[in-house]
Coordinates of C-alpha atoms in Angstrom, one line a residue:
X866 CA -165.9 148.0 -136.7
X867 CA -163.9 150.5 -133.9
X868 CA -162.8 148.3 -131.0
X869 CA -161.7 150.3 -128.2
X870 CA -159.8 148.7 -124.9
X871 CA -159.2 150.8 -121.7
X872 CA -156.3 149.9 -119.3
X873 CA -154.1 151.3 -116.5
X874 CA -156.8 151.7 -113.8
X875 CA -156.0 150.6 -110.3
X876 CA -156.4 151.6 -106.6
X877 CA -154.1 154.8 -106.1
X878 CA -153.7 157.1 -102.7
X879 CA -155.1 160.5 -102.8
X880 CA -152.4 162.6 -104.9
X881 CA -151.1 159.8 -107.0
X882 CA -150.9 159.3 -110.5
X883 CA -152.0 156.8 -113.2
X884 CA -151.7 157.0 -116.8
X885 CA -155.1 155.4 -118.7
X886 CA -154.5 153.7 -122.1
X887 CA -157.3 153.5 -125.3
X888 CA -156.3 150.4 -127.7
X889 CA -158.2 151.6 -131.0
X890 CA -158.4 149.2 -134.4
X891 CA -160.6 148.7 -136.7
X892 CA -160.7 152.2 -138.6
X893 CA -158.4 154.3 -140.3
X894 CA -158.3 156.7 -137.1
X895 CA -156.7 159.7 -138.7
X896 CA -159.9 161.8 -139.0
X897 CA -160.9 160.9 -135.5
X898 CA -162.1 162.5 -132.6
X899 CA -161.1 160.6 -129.2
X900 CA -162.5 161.1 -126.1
X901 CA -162.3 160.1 -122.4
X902 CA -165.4 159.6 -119.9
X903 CA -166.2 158.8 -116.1
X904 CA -168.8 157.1 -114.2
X905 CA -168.7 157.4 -110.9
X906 CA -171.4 155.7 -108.4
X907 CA -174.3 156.6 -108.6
X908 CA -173.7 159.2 -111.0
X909 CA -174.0 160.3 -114.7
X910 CA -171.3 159.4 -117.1
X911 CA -169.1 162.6 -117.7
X912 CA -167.1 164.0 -119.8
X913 CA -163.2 164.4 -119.3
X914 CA -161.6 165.0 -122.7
X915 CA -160.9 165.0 -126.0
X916 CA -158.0 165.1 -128.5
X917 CA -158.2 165.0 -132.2
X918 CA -156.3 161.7 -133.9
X919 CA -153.3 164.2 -135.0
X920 CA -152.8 165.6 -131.7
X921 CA -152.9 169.1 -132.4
X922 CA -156.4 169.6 -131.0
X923 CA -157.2 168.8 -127.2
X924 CA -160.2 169.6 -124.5
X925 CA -160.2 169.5 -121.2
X926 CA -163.0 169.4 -118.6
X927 CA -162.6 171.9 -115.6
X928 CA -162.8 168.9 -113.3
X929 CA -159.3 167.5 -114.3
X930 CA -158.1 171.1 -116.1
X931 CA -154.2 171.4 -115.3
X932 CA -154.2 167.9 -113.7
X933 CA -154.2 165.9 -116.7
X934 CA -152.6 165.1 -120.0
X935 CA -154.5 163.6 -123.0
X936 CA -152.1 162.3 -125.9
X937 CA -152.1 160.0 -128.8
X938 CA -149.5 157.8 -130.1
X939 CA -150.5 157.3 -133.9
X940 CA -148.1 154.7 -134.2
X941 CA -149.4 152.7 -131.7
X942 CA -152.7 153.2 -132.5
X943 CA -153.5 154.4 -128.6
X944 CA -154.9 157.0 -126.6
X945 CA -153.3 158.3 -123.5
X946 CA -154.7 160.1 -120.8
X947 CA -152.4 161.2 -117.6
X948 CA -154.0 161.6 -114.4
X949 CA -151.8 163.2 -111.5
X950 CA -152.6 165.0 -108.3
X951 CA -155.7 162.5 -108.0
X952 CA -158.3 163.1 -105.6
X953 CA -160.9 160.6 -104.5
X954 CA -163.6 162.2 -106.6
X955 CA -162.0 161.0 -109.4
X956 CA -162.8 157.6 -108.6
X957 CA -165.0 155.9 -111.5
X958 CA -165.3 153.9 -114.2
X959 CA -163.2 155.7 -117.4
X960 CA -164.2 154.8 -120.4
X961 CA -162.5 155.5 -123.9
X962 CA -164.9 156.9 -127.2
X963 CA -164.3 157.6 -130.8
X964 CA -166.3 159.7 -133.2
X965 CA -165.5 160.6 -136.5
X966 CA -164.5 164.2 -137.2
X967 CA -167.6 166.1 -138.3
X968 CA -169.2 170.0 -138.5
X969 CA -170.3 169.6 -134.8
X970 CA -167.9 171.0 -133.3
X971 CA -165.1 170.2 -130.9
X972 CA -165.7 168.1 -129.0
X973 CA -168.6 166.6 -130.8
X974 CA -171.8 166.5 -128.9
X975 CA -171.9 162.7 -128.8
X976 CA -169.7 159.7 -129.2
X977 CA -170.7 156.7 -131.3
X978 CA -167.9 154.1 -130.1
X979 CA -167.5 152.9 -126.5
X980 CA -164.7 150.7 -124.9
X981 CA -166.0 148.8 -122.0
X982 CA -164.2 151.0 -119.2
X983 CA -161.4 150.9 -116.9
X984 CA -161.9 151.2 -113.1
X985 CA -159.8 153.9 -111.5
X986 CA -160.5 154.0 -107.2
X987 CA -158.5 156.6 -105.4
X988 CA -158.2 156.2 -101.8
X989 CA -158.6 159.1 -98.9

């Protein structure tokens, strides 16, 4: 069973930085796609990116293109994602998802595993 734990999120002035963590176990991850998503209030979850287990593939949304850096430590069994130059529309729940690799493309349409989220508020 994939267990996925989100941390890092905190309360952070507009144009500060936080780097979000993904704690992944319960699968042989090498032929994974990860991915990270938002919630903001009120609003749909969306998607921010995506890196394959390896590293060598990533995806960016243009909402956080050139402000952000997704990485993977295989070692360690996490997912990173760097968040600089925040803005307060960036404030929202993040949450981390896994989905094996598949025909579907990159990213896949849809994620199958869910951590429970990691609340990231950026302050005006």
């Amino acid at each position: 069973q994939v267990q996925l734990v989100e941390s890092g999120g905190g309360l952070v002035q507009t144009g500060g930085s936080l780097r979000l963590s993904c704690a992944a176990s319960g699968r042989d991850f090498s032929n994974y796609v990860m991915g990270w998503f938002r919630q903001a209030p009120g609003k749909e979850r969306e998607f921010v990116s995506a890196i394959s287990w390896s590293g060598g593939t990533t995806f960016y949304s243009d909402s956080v293109l050139g402000r952000s850096t997704v990485s993977v430590d295989n070692a360690k069994n996490t997912m990173y994602l760097q968040l600089n130059n925040l803005e307060p529309e960036d404030t929202g729940v993040y949450y981390c998802a896994a989905e094996p690799w598949s025909d579907a493309g990159f990213p896949p349409p849809r994620f199958t595993s869910w951590g429970q989220g990691t609340q990231v508020t950026v302050s005006s």
